[in-house]
């Protein structure tokens, strides 16, 4: 490592030291005058630290002149950087303080009697020694500041991780417990929120204003504050979240995902965060397996738009039994006829029995629909005219194919 102070004659330091007795006070005064963050009384820990830092720096600099030695212990300056972070001063302010201090010291050196008598080559070496020395001190303080930043960020994220975990817990914790955890995490509890299930949740949360995330096991969660109109809030509370889905906050969530796949739980009051988390977590494996039906190929899906799929997935045995019974007439048909029958039934049920609308959806003539329906009525008997049977059939037809029993086709 280069040690520019070794190239300055050793007698220079001894000659300069008595001439710069008042430099410490001048450096501190200049820093306080030129760097706003340091314009405060020299009392308490602040005053003692900055005075110690400047005094030790000057003494060590003069001691090093003429010696081929490393800088040595930089603990004081690393600790100074940590203190600056704890007291809320920025890294830019810390670096500015070093720059102002260096300029002030150089002016004092240049105006001293000893310096005016030095040959030019020694003056150049002295300047190089000073700026190299201060650069190392500044680097130690910057490292201390960065260490404190990392430590505090890690501690804060740990508290936010605990808060996310608490909000998703069932049964939910007491409100007072949540309030204490939110205060410790430096997070303001919103009136309403939505829980997002996504991979890399901490990075996603950093892109969403006011959000916090945690990489829980097995799924990462992001708590997203939601600001919606009264109309949208009423729509969300009834399970019809169209207005909420189009709200600016939802657009920000989509943009913040960065192409990641995710599931967004329903908008709920903060005390009901566990409900939003539970629905989003239940929908995640179905979304990843493309089993949520129409729209499930989008990167972001809303769990409350797929409640039927979630209901069926929650009771797979019952769903399979219902499919087996409701779709039995189709299972008895040859594969081609069964596929046409299923397509026709789905369109007919979606059209509420309107033959013309069914024909338009299938791109066939209405008479073709009537012909197919006649065959289906023969196969299903009175089920197509029974409200309960029609409901079960409609649900069975919306059950993802992978969740249905395998048909036994006639030979």
XYZ file of C-alpha atoms in Angstrom:
411
model
C 0.000 0.000 0.000
C 1.265 3.506 -0.863
C 2.239 5.574 2.201
C 2.777 9.115 0.911
C 3.546 10.474 4.409
C 6.762 8.428 4.385
C 8.163 10.754 1.687
C 7.937 13.843 3.924
C 11.056 14.502 6.087
C 10.410 13.428 9.681
C 11.434 16.796 11.126
C 8.560 18.524 9.308
C 5.912 17.049 11.596
C 7.782 18.093 14.757
C 8.213 21.624 13.364
C 4.602 22.036 12.289
C 2.890 20.654 15.395
C 3.393 23.678 17.735
C 2.401 26.104 14.975
C -1.012 24.415 14.532
C -2.183 24.297 18.124
C -5.446 26.142 17.392
C -6.270 24.259 14.213
C -8.652 21.789 15.883
C -11.081 24.525 16.928
C -10.878 26.185 13.504
C -11.614 22.911 11.696
C -14.642 22.212 13.880
C -15.901 25.799 13.423
C -15.525 25.540 9.623
C -17.385 22.214 9.504
C -20.242 23.617 11.615
C -20.432 26.721 9.424
C -20.311 25.000 6.025
C -22.150 21.700 6.619
C -25.735 22.316 7.862
C -26.047 18.886 9.480
C -23.194 19.790 11.854
C -24.475 23.229 12.845
C -25.328 22.339 16.444
C -23.860 22.933 19.939
C -20.722 20.978 20.838
C -22.338 19.205 23.753
C -22.839 15.585 24.769
C -21.672 12.718 22.636
C -21.700 14.825 19.454
C -19.256 17.378 20.836
C -16.916 14.841 22.414
C -16.827 12.620 19.316
C -16.104 15.348 16.785
C -13.489 16.959 19.030
C -11.818 13.603 19.647
C -11.913 12.742 15.960
C -10.213 15.966 14.820
C -7.659 15.966 17.665
C -6.629 12.346 17.128
C -6.482 12.835 13.352
C -4.103 15.805 13.628
C -1.815 14.122 16.147
C -1.649 10.896 14.162
C -0.904 12.777 10.936
C 2.073 14.595 12.415
C 3.331 11.358 13.999
C 3.226 9.521 10.660
C 5.254 12.085 8.691
C 8.597 10.577 7.722
C 7.589 7.038 8.739
C 7.012 4.100 6.423
C 4.115 2.819 8.518
C 0.513 1.932 7.827
C -2.271 4.131 9.146
C -2.889 1.785 12.075
C -6.048 1.538 14.143
C -8.968 3.317 12.471
C -11.506 2.328 15.143
C -12.141 5.948 16.147
C -13.115 6.904 12.592
C -15.176 3.805 11.966
C -17.047 4.489 15.216
C -17.484 8.113 14.148
C -19.194 6.941 10.939
C -21.500 4.655 12.942
C -22.416 7.504 15.289
C -23.181 9.809 12.369
C -25.658 7.261 11.011
C -27.326 6.738 14.409
C -27.791 10.472 14.811
C -29.447 10.749 11.419
C -26.728 12.455 9.404
C -26.335 11.434 5.805
C -23.299 9.913 4.147
C -23.042 13.039 1.978
C -22.872 15.239 5.106
C -20.143 13.038 6.582
C -18.044 13.248 3.425
C -18.606 17.007 3.189
C -17.311 17.374 6.747
C -14.091 15.610 5.808
C -13.665 17.807 2.733
C -14.196 21.034 4.675
C -11.841 19.843 7.420
C -9.130 18.975 4.903
C -9.329 22.362 3.169
C -9.166 24.170 6.504
C -6.129 22.186 7.647
C -4.343 22.768 4.341
C -4.902 26.514 4.598
C -3.354 26.490 8.089
C -0.431 24.401 6.888
C 0.199 26.707 3.952
C 0.235 29.828 6.125
C 2.598 28.448 8.772
C 6.149 29.749 9.072
C 7.629 26.282 8.643
C 5.657 25.535 5.477
C 6.662 28.822 3.837
C 10.314 27.810 4.246
C 9.908 24.320 2.763
C 11.235 23.593 -0.741
C 8.548 23.003 -3.405
C 9.140 19.234 -3.591
C 8.516 18.877 0.161
C 5.345 21.015 -0.080
C 4.086 18.707 -2.834
C 4.885 15.614 -0.738
C 3.159 17.180 2.279
C 0.010 17.853 0.224
C 0.019 14.324 -1.132
C 0.490 12.949 2.386
C -2.388 15.015 3.796
C -4.922 14.124 1.111
C -3.931 10.442 1.118
C -4.210 10.333 4.909
C -7.642 12.000 5.015
C -8.848 9.718 2.247
C -8.098 6.693 4.443
C -9.791 8.233 7.477
C -12.844 9.109 5.374
C -12.976 5.566 3.990
C -12.989 4.173 7.559
C -15.859 6.475 8.554
C -17.815 5.644 5.409
C -17.359 1.940 6.175
C -18.651 2.511 9.723
C -21.653 4.428 8.377
C -22.376 1.637 5.885
C -22.062 -1.033 8.592
C -24.622 0.792 10.711
C -26.922 1.173 7.715
C -26.735 -2.561 7.027
C -27.223 -3.428 10.682
C -30.246 -1.185 11.110
C -31.769 -2.278 7.805
C -31.383 -5.918 8.818
C -32.909 -5.275 12.219
C -35.779 -3.325 10.698
C -36.460 -6.062 8.158
C -36.444 -8.653 10.941
C -39.121 -6.664 12.779
C -41.142 -6.287 9.582
C -40.807 -9.998 8.904
C -42.292 -10.667 12.345
C -45.103 -8.187 11.665
C -46.055 -9.788 8.337
C -46.029 -13.186 9.988
C -48.263 -11.839 12.773
C -50.764 -10.260 10.340
C -51.123 -13.549 8.448
C -51.606 -15.595 11.611
C -54.829 -17.474 12.319
C -56.418 -16.817 14.716
C -55.357 -13.156 14.521
C -53.417 -11.616 17.415
C -54.832 -8.937 19.703
C -54.960 -5.424 18.139
C -52.656 -4.033 20.832
C -50.027 -6.648 19.974
C -50.212 -5.745 16.297
C -49.938 -2.028 17.060
C -46.785 -2.604 19.138
C -45.225 -4.732 16.393
C -46.085 -2.146 13.726
C -44.519 0.648 15.791
C -41.365 -1.424 16.309
C -41.221 -2.073 12.553
C -41.605 1.625 11.748
C -44.773 0.920 9.757
C -48.094 2.737 9.870
C -51.049 0.363 9.896
C -53.392 1.223 7.005
C -57.164 1.191 7.365
C -57.448 -1.303 4.504
C -54.951 -3.627 2.888
C -54.485 -6.555 0.553
C -52.036 -9.432 0.883
C -49.918 -10.362 -2.113
C -48.360 -13.822 -2.511
C -45.208 -13.618 -4.627
C -41.641 -14.844 -4.805
C -38.936 -12.384 -3.692
C -41.430 -10.428 -1.546
C -38.939 -8.017 0.054
C -37.781 -6.750 -3.361
C -41.385 -6.390 -4.549
C -42.390 -4.538 -1.367
C -39.553 -2.071 -1.912
C -41.201 -1.069 -5.203
C -44.644 -0.475 -3.669
C -45.163 2.671 -1.556
C -45.893 1.823 2.064
C -45.733 -1.953 1.555
C -43.797 -4.434 3.688
C -42.770 -7.955 2.693
C -41.385 -11.110 4.257
C -40.037 -14.342 2.812
C -42.132 -16.721 4.892
C -42.224 -20.497 4.653
C -43.480 -21.670 2.223
C -44.716 -18.490 0.488
C -43.544 -14.890 0.456
C -46.122 -12.294 1.478
C -46.375 -8.560 0.831
C -48.792 -6.410 2.837
C -50.060 -3.718 0.463
C -51.836 -0.649 1.895
C -54.964 0.146 -0.109
C -56.556 3.534 -0.549
C -59.928 3.148 -2.267
C -63.099 5.148 -2.670
C -66.186 4.407 -0.597
C -67.795 2.857 -3.657
C -64.820 0.578 -4.264
C -64.687 -0.383 -0.587
C -68.364 -1.368 -0.702
C -67.762 -3.383 -3.865
C -64.824 -5.164 -2.280
C -66.824 -5.994 0.850
C -69.492 -7.724 -1.243
C -66.913 -9.700 -3.192
C -67.412 -7.668 -6.364
C -64.060 -5.938 -6.642
C -64.252 -4.585 -10.195
C -63.753 -0.953 -9.129
C -61.009 -1.949 -6.708
C -59.283 -3.986 -9.409
C -59.095 -0.923 -11.664
C -57.877 1.393 -8.896
C -54.441 3.054 -9.183
C -53.073 0.999 -6.290
C -53.774 -2.227 -8.206
C -51.980 -0.832 -11.258
C -48.980 -0.041 -9.047
C -48.952 -3.632 -7.806
C -48.878 -4.940 -11.382
C -46.052 -2.581 -12.276
C -44.107 -3.460 -9.128
C -44.097 -7.181 -9.860
C -41.497 -6.832 -12.584
C -42.962 -9.754 -14.520
C -43.258 -12.074 -11.506
C -46.343 -14.237 -11.098
C -48.428 -13.370 -8.054
C -51.814 -13.716 -6.390
C -53.545 -10.781 -4.740
C -55.905 -11.425 -1.853
C -59.121 -9.448 -1.331
C -59.101 -5.940 0.118
C -59.931 -6.150 3.821
C -59.722 -4.081 6.971
C -56.335 -4.341 8.672
C -57.704 -6.570 11.432
C -58.783 -9.088 8.765
C -55.388 -9.351 7.058
C -55.298 -13.092 7.790
C -58.387 -13.596 5.585
C -56.745 -11.899 2.618
C -53.549 -13.904 3.190
C -55.416 -17.214 3.463
C -57.294 -16.718 0.178
C -54.172 -15.587 -1.676
C -52.171 -18.537 -0.314
C -54.924 -20.976 -1.294
C -55.016 -19.583 -4.829
C -51.234 -19.630 -5.347
C -50.770 -23.353 -6.199
C -53.817 -23.251 -8.475
C -52.424 -20.203 -10.263
C -49.042 -21.855 -10.703
C -50.746 -24.962 -12.118
C -53.030 -22.875 -14.404
C -56.134 -24.278 -12.691
C -57.977 -21.043 -11.963
C -59.856 -20.959 -15.241
C -60.251 -17.912 -17.535
C -57.654 -15.196 -16.936
C -55.322 -17.456 -14.954
C -52.589 -16.996 -17.575
C -52.051 -13.388 -16.419
C -49.020 -12.691 -14.229
C -51.249 -11.273 -11.475
C -54.562 -12.842 -10.522
C -57.012 -11.777 -7.850
C -58.069 -14.531 -5.502
C -61.559 -13.085 -5.013
C -62.249 -13.451 -8.734
C -61.777 -17.233 -8.498
C -63.763 -18.155 -5.397
C -65.515 -21.052 -7.099
C -62.200 -22.624 -8.087
C -60.948 -22.148 -4.530
C -64.108 -23.691 -3.100
C -63.752 -26.751 -5.306
C -60.045 -27.061 -4.537
C -60.765 -26.904 -0.799
C -62.920 -30.065 -1.019
C -61.416 -32.074 -3.886
C -63.190 -35.322 -2.979
C -66.593 -33.648 -2.915
C -65.809 -31.790 -6.140
C -64.773 -35.040 -7.826
C -67.950 -36.800 -6.606
C -70.135 -33.993 -7.931
C -68.339 -33.994 -11.288
C -68.652 -37.755 -11.562
C -72.399 -37.661 -10.921
C -73.247 -34.510 -12.888
C -71.146 -35.359 -15.937
C -71.963 -39.089 -16.001
C -74.279 -38.719 -19.073
C -71.396 -37.131 -20.997
C -68.981 -39.858 -19.878
C -71.274 -42.427 -21.468
C -70.909 -40.799 -24.918
C -68.116 -41.341 -27.437
C -65.263 -38.851 -27.024
C -66.244 -36.622 -29.966
C -69.903 -36.423 -28.975
C -68.927 -35.805 -25.343
C -66.663 -32.877 -26.298
C -69.399 -31.298 -28.445
C -71.950 -31.884 -25.711
C -69.783 -30.265 -23.058
C -69.088 -27.258 -25.265
C -72.807 -26.852 -26.017
C -73.885 -27.229 -22.389
C -71.317 -24.690 -21.197
C -72.418 -22.098 -23.780
C -76.123 -22.794 -23.150
C -75.781 -22.416 -19.388
C -73.710 -19.254 -19.787
C -76.440 -17.866 -22.078
C -79.157 -18.729 -19.502
C -80.868 -21.026 -21.963
C -80.996 -18.519 -24.860
C -80.577 -20.618 -28.014
C -79.646 -17.675 -30.255
C -76.952 -16.462 -27.858
C -75.657 -20.024 -27.522
C -75.457 -20.375 -31.304
C -73.570 -17.076 -31.570
C -71.069 -18.191 -28.926
C -70.503 -21.504 -30.710
C -70.540 -19.995 -34.217
C -73.195 -22.455 -35.384
C -76.790 -22.207 -36.596
C -79.502 -22.045 -33.877
C -81.038 -25.182 -35.356
C -77.767 -26.999 -34.702
C -77.991 -25.953 -31.058
C -81.576 -27.204 -30.830
C -80.536 -30.532 -32.353
C -77.664 -30.914 -29.885
C -79.852 -29.915 -26.925
C -82.423 -32.536 -27.916
C -79.731 -35.196 -27.715
C -78.464 -33.800 -24.416
C -81.957 -33.775 -22.901
C -82.279 -37.405 -23.870
C -78.927 -38.180 -22.233
C -79.498 -36.108 -19.078
C -83.199 -36.802 -18.623
C -84.870 -34.094 -16.528
C -81.619 -32.730 -15.074
C -81.481 -29.835 -17.560
C -84.842 -28.564 -16.291
C -84.074 -28.981 -12.577
C -82.530 -25.797 -10.986
C -80.323 -27.692 -8.506
C -79.121 -30.167 -11.110
C -78.376 -27.323 -13.535
C -76.357 -25.525 -10.836
C -74.354 -28.663 -10.080
C -73.804 -29.220 -13.798
C -72.631 -25.612 -14.285
C -70.190 -25.969 -11.394
C -68.960 -29.331 -12.648
C -68.318 -27.887 -16.101
C -66.205 -25.134 -14.504
C -64.128 -27.596 -12.522
C -60.648 -27.722 -14.068
C -60.303 -30.832 -16.237
C -57.336 -32.047 -14.179
C -59.595 -32.184 -11.106
C -62.239 -34.343 -12.782
C -62.340 -38.133 -12.636
C -61.072 -39.907 -15.749
C -64.030 -41.015 -17.909
C -64.635 -44.622 -18.883
C -65.482 -44.368 -22.575
C -67.746 -46.934 -24.231
C -65.951 -49.360 -26.462
